[in-house]
Amino acid sequence: MNDLNALADEHLAAARRSPHGRSAHRLLQQPPLRQTVIALTAGSALDEHNAPLAASLLVLRGAVRITAPSGDVELTAGGLGPIPRERHGLLALEDAVVLLTAVND
């Protein structure tokens, strides 16, 4: 079993040391399900990318904005939201850690 608080602390520290301002750890992979902890420093982003079949984002720390052509969505700590089924990106509005849950084909 993984401790999400400990992983959030560890990867946020790693993101702060990284020149790209991010760090990630695949927590669970049981096809088709995948869960990944992603830490981003304020202002860091995951550039636009394709959406999986289905996905959600749980914000463990901080605040993020999911960017998409259909409209942006902001989530703060404790917030849970679906990932749009279109190309999208992720921007950290402040230092943030999220749990991405995705179903892939």
PDB file of N, CA and C in Angstrom:
ATOM      1  N   MET A   1       0.844  -1.183   0.000  1.00  0.00           N
ATOM      2  CA  MET A   1       0.000   0.000   0.000  1.00  0.00           C
ATOM      3  C   MET A   1       0.886   1.241   0.000  1.00  0.00           C
ATOM      4  N   ASN A   2       0.502   2.229  -0.753  1.00  0.00           N
ATOM      5  CA  ASN A   2       1.267   3.474  -0.844  1.00  0.00           C
ATOM      6  C   ASN A   2       0.628   4.553   0.019  1.00  0.00           C
ATOM      7  N   ASP A   3       1.454   5.377   0.634  1.00  0.00           N
ATOM      8  CA  ASP A   3       1.007   6.516   1.431  1.00  0.00           C
ATOM      9  C   ASP A   3       0.994   7.736   0.519  1.00  0.00           C
ATOM     10  N   LEU A   4      -0.202   8.195   0.140  1.00  0.00           N
ATOM     11  CA  LEU A   4      -0.311   9.315  -0.807  1.00  0.00           C
ATOM     12  C   LEU A   4       0.287  10.592  -0.251  1.00  0.00           C
ATOM     13  N   ASN A   5       0.170  10.822   1.058  1.00  0.00           N
ATOM     14  CA  ASN A   5       0.765  12.028   1.640  1.00  0.00           C
ATOM     15  C   ASN A   5       2.284  12.002   1.527  1.00  0.00           C
ATOM     16  N   ALA A   6       2.887  10.854   1.809  1.00  0.00           N
ATOM     17  CA  ALA A   6       4.340  10.730   1.706  1.00  0.00           C
ATOM     18  C   ALA A   6       4.793  10.877   0.250  1.00  0.00           C
ATOM     19  N   LEU A   7       4.051  10.267  -0.681  1.00  0.00           N
ATOM     20  CA  LEU A   7       4.394  10.401  -2.103  1.00  0.00           C
ATOM     21  C   LEU A   7       4.244  11.846  -2.575  1.00  0.00           C
ATOM     22  N   ALA A   8       3.207  12.526  -2.099  1.00  0.00           N
ATOM     23  CA  ALA A   8       3.014  13.934  -2.473  1.00  0.00           C
ATOM     24  C   ALA A   8       4.191  14.767  -1.992  1.00  0.00           C
ATOM     25  N   ASP A   9       4.607  14.578  -0.741  1.00  0.00           N
ATOM     26  CA  ASP A   9       5.758  15.312  -0.202  1.00  0.00           C
ATOM     27  C   ASP A   9       7.015  15.027  -1.013  1.00  0.00           C
ATOM     28  N   GLU A  10       7.268  13.748  -1.267  1.00  0.00           N
ATOM     29  CA  GLU A  10       8.474  13.321  -1.990  1.00  0.00           C
ATOM     30  C   GLU A  10       8.528  13.907  -3.398  1.00  0.00           C
ATOM     31  N   HIS A  11       7.418  13.838  -4.115  1.00  0.00           N
ATOM     32  CA  HIS A  11       7.438  14.292  -5.507  1.00  0.00           C
ATOM     33  C   HIS A  11       7.335  15.806  -5.642  1.00  0.00           C
ATOM     34  N   LEU A  12       6.730  16.468  -4.672  1.00  0.00           N
ATOM     35  CA  LEU A  12       6.745  17.926  -4.714  1.00  0.00           C
ATOM     36  C   LEU A  12       8.162  18.435  -4.461  1.00  0.00           C
ATOM     37  N   ALA A  13       8.888  17.795  -3.542  1.00  0.00           N
ATOM     38  CA  ALA A  13      10.291  18.163  -3.305  1.00  0.00           C
ATOM     39  C   ALA A  13      11.122  17.916  -4.574  1.00  0.00           C
ATOM     40  N   ALA A  14      10.868  16.781  -5.245  1.00  0.00           N
ATOM     41  CA  ALA A  14      11.598  16.465  -6.477  1.00  0.00           C
ATOM     42  C   ALA A  14      11.256  17.468  -7.583  1.00  0.00           C
ATOM     43  N   ALA A  15       9.996  17.863  -7.685  1.00  0.00           N
ATOM     44  CA  ALA A  15       9.598  18.847  -8.694  1.00  0.00           C
ATOM     45  C   ALA A  15      10.288  20.184  -8.452  1.00  0.00           C
ATOM     46  N   ARG A  16      10.434  20.552  -7.195  1.00  0.00           N
ATOM     47  CA  ARG A  16      11.098  21.822  -6.863  1.00  0.00           C
ATOM     48  C   ARG A  16      12.578  21.786  -7.230  1.00  0.00           C
ATOM     49  N   ARG A  17      13.177  20.601  -7.244  1.00  0.00           N
ATOM     50  CA  ARG A  17      14.594  20.458  -7.627  1.00  0.00           C
ATOM     51  C   ARG A  17      14.767  20.323  -9.142  1.00  0.00           C
ATOM     52  N   SER A  18      13.707  19.958  -9.828  1.00  0.00           N
ATOM     53  CA  SER A  18      13.774  19.693 -11.260  1.00  0.00           C
ATOM     54  C   SER A  18      13.767  20.988 -12.069  1.00  0.00           C
ATOM     55  N   PRO A  19      14.595  21.062 -13.112  1.00  0.00           N
ATOM     56  CA  PRO A  19      14.569  22.253 -13.965  1.00  0.00           C
ATOM     57  C   PRO A  19      13.239  22.409 -14.712  1.00  0.00           C
ATOM     58  N   HIS A  20      12.482  21.325 -14.841  1.00  0.00           N
ATOM     59  CA  HIS A  20      11.194  21.373 -15.535  1.00  0.00           C
ATOM     60  C   HIS A  20      10.032  21.624 -14.581  1.00  0.00           C
ATOM     61  N   GLY A  21      10.310  21.580 -13.273  1.00  0.00           N
ATOM     62  CA  GLY A  21       9.277  21.859 -12.289  1.00  0.00           C
ATOM     63  C   GLY A  21       8.227  20.788 -12.138  1.00  0.00           C
ATOM     64  N   ARG A  22       8.607  19.535 -12.439  1.00  0.00           N
ATOM     65  CA  ARG A  22       7.627  18.461 -12.284  1.00  0.00           C
ATOM     66  C   ARG A  22       8.290  17.140 -11.924  1.00  0.00           C
ATOM     67  N   SER A  23       7.484  16.265 -11.350  1.00  0.00           N
ATOM     68  CA  SER A  23       7.927  14.922 -10.994  1.00  0.00           C
ATOM     69  C   SER A  23       6.690  14.027 -11.001  1.00  0.00           C
ATOM     70  N   ALA A  24       6.862  12.779 -11.415  1.00  0.00           N
ATOM     71  CA  ALA A  24       5.724  11.862 -11.481  1.00  0.00           C
ATOM     72  C   ALA A  24       6.130  10.464 -11.042  1.00  0.00           C
ATOM     73  N   HIS A  25       5.134   9.726 -10.572  1.00  0.00           N
ATOM     74  CA  HIS A  25       5.352   8.346 -10.128  1.00  0.00           C
ATOM     75  C   HIS A  25       4.111   7.530 -10.464  1.00  0.00           C
ATOM     76  N   ARG A  26       4.304   6.460 -11.250  1.00  0.00           N
ATOM     77  CA  ARG A  26       3.179   5.565 -11.545  1.00  0.00           C
ATOM     78  C   ARG A  26       2.911   4.745 -10.289  1.00  0.00           C
ATOM     79  N   LEU A  27       1.743   4.925  -9.750  1.00  0.00           N
ATOM     80  CA  LEU A  27       1.358   4.311  -8.491  1.00  0.00           C
ATOM     81  C   LEU A  27       0.773   2.923  -8.703  1.00  0.00           C
ATOM     82  N   LEU A  28      -0.034   2.798  -9.727  1.00  0.00           N
ATOM     83  CA  LEU A  28      -0.758   1.548  -9.963  1.00  0.00           C
ATOM     84  C   LEU A  28      -0.913   1.346 -11.456  1.00  0.00           C
ATOM     85  N   GLN A  29      -0.651   0.125 -11.899  1.00  0.00           N
ATOM     86  CA  GLN A  29      -0.909  -0.219 -13.295  1.00  0.00           C
ATOM     87  C   GLN A  29      -1.512  -1.603 -13.323  1.00  0.00           C
ATOM     88  N   GLN A  30      -2.812  -1.629 -13.526  1.00  0.00           N
ATOM     89  CA  GLN A  30      -3.556  -2.865 -13.691  1.00  0.00           C
ATOM     90  C   GLN A  30      -4.438  -2.663 -14.911  1.00  0.00           C
ATOM     91  N   PRO A  31      -3.872  -2.958 -16.099  1.00  0.00           N
ATOM     92  CA  PRO A  31      -4.592  -2.650 -17.339  1.00  0.00           C
ATOM     93  C   PRO A  31      -6.052  -3.089 -17.265  1.00  0.00           C
ATOM     94  N   PRO A  32      -6.941  -2.201 -17.715  1.00  0.00           N
ATOM     95  CA  PRO A  32      -6.699  -0.937 -18.399  1.00  0.00           C
ATOM     96  C   PRO A  32      -6.547   0.260 -17.454  1.00  0.00           C
ATOM     97  N   LEU A  33      -6.520   0.036 -16.128  1.00  0.00           N
ATOM     98  CA  LEU A  33      -6.459   1.130 -15.155  1.00  0.00           C
ATOM     99  C   LEU A  33      -5.019   1.524 -14.847  1.00  0.00           C
ATOM    100  N   ARG A  34      -4.805   2.851 -14.729  1.00  0.00           N
ATOM    101  CA  ARG A  34      -3.485   3.371 -14.368  1.00  0.00           C
ATOM    102  C   ARG A  34      -3.690   4.566 -13.438  1.00  0.00           C
ATOM    103  N   GLN A  35      -2.890   4.632 -12.369  1.00  0.00           N
ATOM    104  CA  GLN A  35      -2.914   5.789 -11.477  1.00  0.00           C
ATOM    105  C   GLN A  35      -1.504   6.336 -11.351  1.00  0.00           C
ATOM    106  N   THR A  36      -1.400   7.667 -11.438  1.00  0.00           N
ATOM    107  CA  THR A  36      -0.110   8.334 -11.407  1.00  0.00           C
ATOM    108  C   THR A  36      -0.192   9.558 -10.506  1.00  0.00           C
ATOM    109  N   VAL A  37       0.806   9.704  -9.630  1.00  0.00           N
ATOM    110  CA  VAL A  37       0.949  10.913  -8.829  1.00  0.00           C
ATOM    111  C   VAL A  37       1.833  11.864  -9.622  1.00  0.00           C
ATOM    112  N   ILE A  38       1.372  13.097  -9.798  1.00  0.00           N
ATOM    113  CA  ILE A  38       2.116  14.105 -10.566  1.00  0.00           C
ATOM    114  C   ILE A  38       2.249  15.360  -9.706  1.00  0.00           C
ATOM    115  N   ALA A  39       3.483  15.835  -9.542  1.00  0.00           N
ATOM    116  CA  ALA A  39       3.752  17.071  -8.801  1.00  0.00           C
ATOM    117  C   ALA A  39       4.242  18.120  -9.779  1.00  0.00           C
ATOM    118  N   LEU A  40       3.726  19.337  -9.626  1.00  0.00           N
ATOM    119  CA  LEU A  40       4.111  20.461 -10.480  1.00  0.00           C
ATOM    120  C   LEU A  40       4.336  21.695  -9.614  1.00  0.00           C
ATOM    121  N   THR A  41       5.385  22.433  -9.906  1.00  0.00           N
ATOM    122  CA  THR A  41       5.588  23.698  -9.208  1.00  0.00           C
ATOM    123  C   THR A  41       4.721  24.778  -9.859  1.00  0.00           C
ATOM    124  N   ALA A  42       4.452  25.838  -9.124  1.00  0.00           N
ATOM    125  CA  ALA A  42       3.611  26.926  -9.620  1.00  0.00           C
ATOM    126  C   ALA A  42       4.104  27.404 -10.982  1.00  0.00           C
ATOM    127  N   GLY A  43       3.194  27.489 -11.939  1.00  0.00           N
ATOM    128  CA  GLY A  43       3.528  27.943 -13.281  1.00  0.00           C
ATOM    129  C   GLY A  43       3.980  26.840 -14.221  1.00  0.00           C
ATOM    130  N   SER A  44       4.300  25.660 -13.692  1.00  0.00           N
ATOM    131  CA  SER A  44       4.700  24.532 -14.540  1.00  0.00           C
ATOM    132  C   SER A  44       3.460  23.922 -15.186  1.00  0.00           C
ATOM    133  N   ALA A  45       3.681  23.285 -16.330  1.00  0.00           N
ATOM    134  CA  ALA A  45       2.540  22.742 -17.062  1.00  0.00           C
ATOM    135  C   ALA A  45       2.879  21.418 -17.722  1.00  0.00           C
ATOM    136  N   LEU A  46       1.843  20.661 -17.977  1.00  0.00           N
ATOM    137  CA  LEU A  46       1.911  19.522 -18.885  1.00  0.00           C
ATOM    138  C   LEU A  46       1.266  20.034 -20.168  1.00  0.00           C
ATOM    139  N   ASP A  47       2.033  20.085 -21.237  1.00  0.00           N
ATOM    140  CA  ASP A  47       1.534  20.617 -22.501  1.00  0.00           C
ATOM    141  C   ASP A  47       0.347  19.804 -22.995  1.00  0.00           C
ATOM    142  N   GLU A  48      -0.373  20.388 -23.934  1.00  0.00           N
ATOM    143  CA  GLU A  48      -1.548  19.746 -24.500  1.00  0.00           C
ATOM    144  C   GLU A  48      -1.215  18.335 -24.983  1.00  0.00           C
ATOM    145  N   HIS A  49      -2.091  17.396 -24.657  1.00  0.00           N
ATOM    146  CA  HIS A  49      -1.897  15.996 -25.048  1.00  0.00           C
ATOM    147  C   HIS A  49      -3.270  15.341 -25.230  1.00  0.00           C
ATOM    148  N   ASN A  50      -3.270  14.153 -25.851  1.00  0.00           N
ATOM    149  CA  ASN A  50      -4.508  13.430 -26.109  1.00  0.00           C
ATOM    150  C   ASN A  50      -5.088  12.870 -24.818  1.00  0.00           C
ATOM    151  N   ALA A  51      -6.387  12.703 -24.801  1.00  0.00           N
ATOM    152  CA  ALA A  51      -7.086  12.170 -23.636  1.00  0.00           C
ATOM    153  C   ALA A  51      -7.162  10.646 -23.713  1.00  0.00           C
ATOM    154  N   PRO A  52      -7.104   9.991 -22.551  1.00  0.00           N
ATOM    155  CA  PRO A  52      -7.352   8.546 -22.528  1.00  0.00           C
ATOM    156  C   PRO A  52      -8.849   8.280 -22.694  1.00  0.00           C
ATOM    157  N   LEU A  53      -9.234   7.019 -22.698  1.00  0.00           N
ATOM    158  CA  LEU A  53     -10.656   6.669 -22.843  1.00  0.00           C
ATOM    159  C   LEU A  53     -11.501   7.325 -21.759  1.00  0.00           C
ATOM    160  N   ALA A  54     -11.020   7.293 -20.535  1.00  0.00           N
ATOM    161  CA  ALA A  54     -11.699   7.927 -19.401  1.00  0.00           C
ATOM    162  C   ALA A  54     -10.644   8.250 -18.363  1.00  0.00           C
ATOM    163  N   ALA A  55     -10.835   9.374 -17.653  1.00  0.00           N
ATOM    164  CA  ALA A  55      -9.842   9.750 -16.644  1.00  0.00           C
ATOM    165  C   ALA A  55     -10.438  10.769 -15.686  1.00  0.00           C
ATOM    166  N   SER A  56      -9.840  10.796 -14.485  1.00  0.00           N
ATOM    167  CA  SER A  56     -10.207  11.811 -13.502  1.00  0.00           C
ATOM    168  C   SER A  56      -8.939  12.333 -12.844  1.00  0.00           C
ATOM    169  N   LEU A  57      -9.064  13.507 -12.237  1.00  0.00           N
ATOM    170  CA  LEU A  57      -7.943  14.147 -11.567  1.00  0.00           C
ATOM    171  C   LEU A  57      -8.387  14.536 -10.164  1.00  0.00           C
ATOM    172  N   LEU A  58      -7.649  14.069  -9.162  1.00  0.00           N
ATOM    173  CA  LEU A  58      -7.886  14.413  -7.764  1.00  0.00           C
ATOM    174  C   LEU A  58      -6.720  15.278  -7.311  1.00  0.00           C
ATOM    175  N   VAL A  59      -7.002  16.480  -6.835  1.00  0.00           N
ATOM    176  CA  VAL A  59      -5.945  17.383  -6.377  1.00  0.00           C
ATOM    177  C   VAL A  59      -5.647  17.084  -4.916  1.00  0.00           C
ATOM    178  N   LEU A  60      -4.416  16.642  -4.664  1.00  0.00           N
ATOM    179  CA  LEU A  60      -3.984  16.323  -3.298  1.00  0.00           C
ATOM    180  C   LEU A  60      -3.452  17.553  -2.580  1.00  0.00           C
ATOM    181  N   ARG A  61      -2.775  18.419  -3.324  1.00  0.00           N
ATOM    182  CA  ARG A  61      -2.197  19.665  -2.780  1.00  0.00           C
ATOM    183  C   ARG A  61      -2.304  20.755  -3.831  1.00  0.00           C
ATOM    184  N   GLY A  62      -2.468  21.991  -3.384  1.00  0.00           N
ATOM    185  CA  GLY A  62      -2.375  23.133  -4.285  1.00  0.00           C
ATOM    186  C   GLY A  62      -3.595  23.350  -5.155  1.00  0.00           C
ATOM    187  N   ALA A  63      -3.349  23.930  -6.333  1.00  0.00           N
ATOM    188  CA  ALA A  63      -4.417  24.266  -7.275  1.00  0.00           C
ATOM    189  C   ALA A  63      -3.896  24.123  -8.694  1.00  0.00           C
ATOM    190  N   VAL A  64      -4.776  23.630  -9.577  1.00  0.00           N
ATOM    191  CA  VAL A  64      -4.415  23.416 -10.979  1.00  0.00           C
ATOM    192  C   VAL A  64      -5.539  23.891 -11.882  1.00  0.00           C
ATOM    193  N   ARG A  65      -5.193  24.077 -13.166  1.00  0.00           N
ATOM    194  CA  ARG A  65      -6.188  24.387 -14.191  1.00  0.00           C
ATOM    195  C   ARG A  65      -6.043  23.353 -15.299  1.00  0.00           C
ATOM    196  N   ILE A  66      -7.138  22.672 -15.594  1.00  0.00           N
ATOM    197  CA  ILE A  66      -7.183  21.787 -16.761  1.00  0.00           C
ATOM    198  C   ILE A  66      -7.608  22.675 -17.924  1.00  0.00           C
ATOM    199  N   THR A  67      -6.789  22.726 -18.967  1.00  0.00           N
ATOM    200  CA  THR A  67      -7.085  23.567 -20.120  1.00  0.00           C
ATOM    201  C   THR A  67      -7.569  22.695 -21.277  1.00  0.00           C
ATOM    202  N   ALA A  68      -8.644  23.140 -21.932  1.00  0.00           N
ATOM    203  CA  ALA A  68      -9.202  22.382 -23.051  1.00  0.00           C
ATOM    204  C   ALA A  68     -10.015  23.321 -23.932  1.00  0.00           C
ATOM    205  N   PRO A  69     -10.172  22.972 -25.219  1.00  0.00           N
ATOM    206  CA  PRO A  69     -10.959  23.811 -26.119  1.00  0.00           C
ATOM    207  C   PRO A  69     -12.396  24.046 -25.627  1.00  0.00           C
ATOM    208  N   SER A  70     -12.967  23.074 -24.926  1.00  0.00           N
ATOM    209  CA  SER A  70     -14.348  23.210 -24.458  1.00  0.00           C
ATOM    210  C   SER A  70     -14.463  24.098 -23.218  1.00  0.00           C
ATOM    211  N   GLY A  71     -13.317  24.482 -22.649  1.00  0.00           N
ATOM    212  CA  GLY A  71     -13.328  25.353 -21.476  1.00  0.00           C
ATOM    213  C   GLY A  71     -12.370  24.864 -20.411  1.00  0.00           C
ATOM    214  N   ASP A  72     -11.821  25.808 -19.680  1.00  0.00           N
ATOM    215  CA  ASP A  72     -10.878  25.481 -18.613  1.00  0.00           C
ATOM    216  C   ASP A  72     -11.633  25.192 -17.323  1.00  0.00           C
ATOM    217  N   VAL A  73     -11.020  24.342 -16.483  1.00  0.00           N
ATOM    218  CA  VAL A  73     -11.594  23.997 -15.184  1.00  0.00           C
ATOM    219  C   VAL A  73     -10.497  24.128 -14.148  1.00  0.00           C
ATOM    220  N   GLU A  74     -10.775  24.842 -13.064  1.00  0.00           N
ATOM    221  CA  GLU A  74      -9.822  24.966 -11.964  1.00  0.00           C
ATOM    222  C   GLU A  74     -10.250  24.070 -10.817  1.00  0.00           C
ATOM    223  N   LEU A  75      -9.270  23.382 -10.237  1.00  0.00           N
ATOM    224  CA  LEU A  75      -9.501  22.504  -9.099  1.00  0.00           C
ATOM    225  C   LEU A  75      -8.505  22.850  -8.001  1.00  0.00           C
ATOM    226  N   THR A  76      -8.954  22.796  -6.766  1.00  0.00           N
ATOM    227  CA  THR A  76      -8.077  23.034  -5.619  1.00  0.00           C
ATOM    228  C   THR A  76      -8.020  21.773  -4.769  1.00  0.00           C
ATOM    229  N   ALA A  77      -7.160  21.787  -3.756  1.00  0.00           N
ATOM    230  CA  ALA A  77      -6.944  20.623  -2.897  1.00  0.00           C
ATOM    231  C   ALA A  77      -8.272  20.009  -2.465  1.00  0.00           C
ATOM    232  N   GLY A  78      -8.378  18.714  -2.664  1.00  0.00           N
ATOM    233  CA  GLY A  78      -9.597  17.984  -2.343  1.00  0.00           C
ATOM    234  C   GLY A  78     -10.571  17.913  -3.495  1.00  0.00           C
ATOM    235  N   GLY A  79     -10.317  18.696  -4.557  1.00  0.00           N
ATOM    236  CA  GLY A  79     -11.205  18.709  -5.719  1.00  0.00           C
ATOM    237  C   GLY A  79     -10.971  17.514  -6.626  1.00  0.00           C
ATOM    238  N   LEU A  80     -12.060  17.009  -7.169  1.00  0.00           N
ATOM    239  CA  LEU A  80     -12.025  15.872  -8.086  1.00  0.00           C
ATOM    240  C   LEU A  80     -12.800  16.259  -9.330  1.00  0.00           C
ATOM    241  N   GLY A  81     -12.207  16.025 -10.483  1.00  0.00           N
ATOM    242  CA  GLY A  81     -12.893  16.368 -11.722  1.00  0.00           C
ATOM    243  C   GLY A  81     -12.532  15.416 -12.841  1.00  0.00           C
ATOM    244  N   PRO A  82     -13.426  15.305 -13.832  1.00  0.00           N
ATOM    245  CA  PRO A  82     -13.129  14.467 -14.995  1.00  0.00           C
ATOM    246  C   PRO A  82     -12.130  15.156 -15.914  1.00  0.00           C
ATOM    247  N   ILE A  83     -11.356  14.364 -16.603  1.00  0.00           N
ATOM    248  CA  ILE A  83     -10.479  14.870 -17.658  1.00  0.00           C
ATOM    249  C   ILE A  83     -11.316  14.934 -18.931  1.00  0.00           C
ATOM    250  N   PRO A  84     -11.294  16.065 -19.633  1.00  0.00           N
ATOM    251  CA  PRO A  84     -12.101  16.157 -20.862  1.00  0.00           C
ATOM    252  C   PRO A  84     -11.652  15.137 -21.901  1.00  0.00           C
ATOM    253  N   ARG A  85     -12.612  14.667 -22.677  1.00  0.00           N
ATOM    254  CA  ARG A  85     -12.340  13.669 -23.722  1.00  0.00           C
ATOM    255  C   ARG A  85     -11.912  14.366 -25.002  1.00  0.00           C
ATOM    256  N   GLU A  86     -10.916  15.242 -24.871  1.00  0.00           N
ATOM    257  CA  GLU A  86     -10.351  15.993 -25.991  1.00  0.00           C
ATOM    258  C   GLU A  86      -8.916  16.353 -25.604  1.00  0.00           C
ATOM    259  N   ARG A  87      -8.174  16.875 -26.542  1.00  0.00           N
ATOM    260  CA  ARG A  87      -6.815  17.312 -26.205  1.00  0.00           C
ATOM    261  C   ARG A  87      -6.908  18.333 -25.088  1.00  0.00           C
ATOM    262  N   HIS A  88      -5.975  18.231 -24.138  1.00  0.00           N
ATOM    263  CA  HIS A  88      -6.034  19.094 -22.963  1.00  0.00           C
ATOM    264  C   HIS A  88      -4.641  19.261 -22.386  1.00  0.00           C
ATOM    265  N   GLY A  89      -4.496  20.199 -21.471  1.00  0.00           N
ATOM    266  CA  GLY A  89      -3.234  20.415 -20.768  1.00  0.00           C
ATOM    267  C   GLY A  89      -3.526  20.612 -19.288  1.00  0.00           C
ATOM    268  N   LEU A  90      -2.460  20.763 -18.517  1.00  0.00           N
ATOM    269  CA  LEU A  90      -2.593  20.963 -17.078  1.00  0.00           C
ATOM    270  C   LEU A  90      -1.581  22.020 -16.648  1.00  0.00           C
ATOM    271  N   LEU A  91      -2.057  23.029 -15.929  1.00  0.00           N
ATOM    272  CA  LEU A  91      -1.220  24.124 -15.448  1.00  0.00           C
ATOM    273  C   LEU A  91      -1.333  24.197 -13.939  1.00  0.00           C
ATOM    274  N   ALA A  92      -0.193  24.263 -13.251  1.00  0.00           N
ATOM    275  CA  ALA A  92      -0.189  24.432 -11.794  1.00  0.00           C
ATOM    276  C   ALA A  92      -0.329  25.916 -11.475  1.00  0.00           C
ATOM    277  N   LEU A  93      -1.403  26.273 -10.795  1.00  0.00           N
ATOM    278  CA  LEU A  93      -1.630  27.657 -10.393  1.00  0.00           C
ATOM    279  C   LEU A  93      -0.799  28.002  -9.159  1.00  0.00           C
ATOM    280  N   GLU A  94      -0.460  26.983  -8.403  1.00  0.00           N
ATOM    281  CA  GLU A  94       0.468  27.057  -7.271  1.00  0.00           C
ATOM    282  C   GLU A  94       1.102  25.680  -7.175  1.00  0.00           C
ATOM    283  N   ASP A  95       2.123  25.518  -6.339  1.00  0.00           N
ATOM    284  CA  ASP A  95       2.711  24.187  -6.192  1.00  0.00           C
ATOM    285  C   ASP A  95       1.578  23.197  -5.945  1.00  0.00           C
ATOM    286  N   ALA A  96       1.572  22.094  -6.712  1.00  0.00           N
ATOM    287  CA  ALA A  96       0.437  21.182  -6.663  1.00  0.00           C
ATOM    288  C   ALA A  96       0.878  19.737  -6.841  1.00  0.00           C
ATOM    289  N   VAL A  97       0.062  18.839  -6.276  1.00  0.00           N
ATOM    290  CA  VAL A  97       0.225  17.404  -6.480  1.00  0.00           C
ATOM    291  C   VAL A  97      -1.158  16.855  -6.803  1.00  0.00           C
ATOM    292  N   VAL A  98      -1.228  16.059  -7.870  1.00  0.00           N
ATOM    293  CA  VAL A  98      -2.498  15.478  -8.290  1.00  0.00           C
ATOM    294  C   VAL A  98      -2.373  13.966  -8.431  1.00  0.00           C
ATOM    295  N   LEU A  99      -3.506  13.302  -8.338  1.00  0.00           N
ATOM    296  CA  LEU A  99      -3.585  11.871  -8.614  1.00  0.00           C
ATOM    297  C   LEU A  99      -4.416  11.712  -9.874  1.00  0.00           C
ATOM    298  N   LEU A 100      -3.777  11.249 -10.941  1.00  0.00           N
ATOM    299  CA  LEU A 100      -4.440  10.995 -12.219  1.00  0.00           C
ATOM    300  C   LEU A 100      -4.854   9.533 -12.248  1.00  0.00           C
ATOM    301  N   THR A 101      -6.128   9.280 -12.482  1.00  0.00           N
ATOM    302  CA  THR A 101      -6.639   7.932 -12.669  1.00  0.00           C
ATOM    303  C   THR A 101      -7.132   7.843 -14.100  1.00  0.00           C
ATOM    304  N   ALA A 102      -6.602   6.891 -14.869  1.00  0.00           N
ATOM    305  CA  ALA A 102      -6.938   6.807 -16.290  1.00  0.00           C
ATOM    306  C   ALA A 102      -7.228   5.365 -16.703  1.00  0.00           C
ATOM    307  N   VAL A 103      -8.154   5.251 -17.633  1.00  0.00           N
ATOM    308  CA  VAL A 103      -8.459   3.977 -18.275  1.00  0.00           C
ATOM    309  C   VAL A 103      -7.942   4.094 -19.701  1.00  0.00           C
ATOM    310  N   ASN A 104      -7.025   3.223 -20.046  1.00  0.00           N
ATOM    311  CA  ASN A 104      -6.422   3.253 -21.382  1.00  0.00           C
ATOM    312  C   ASN A 104      -6.893   2.052 -22.182  1.00  0.00           C
ATOM    313  N   ASP A 105      -6.817   2.189 -23.514  1.00  0.00           N
ATOM    314  CA  ASP A 105      -7.205   1.058 -24.369  1.00  0.00           C
ATOM    315  C   ASP A 105      -6.082   0.083 -24.535  1.00  0.00           C
TER     316      ASP A 105
END
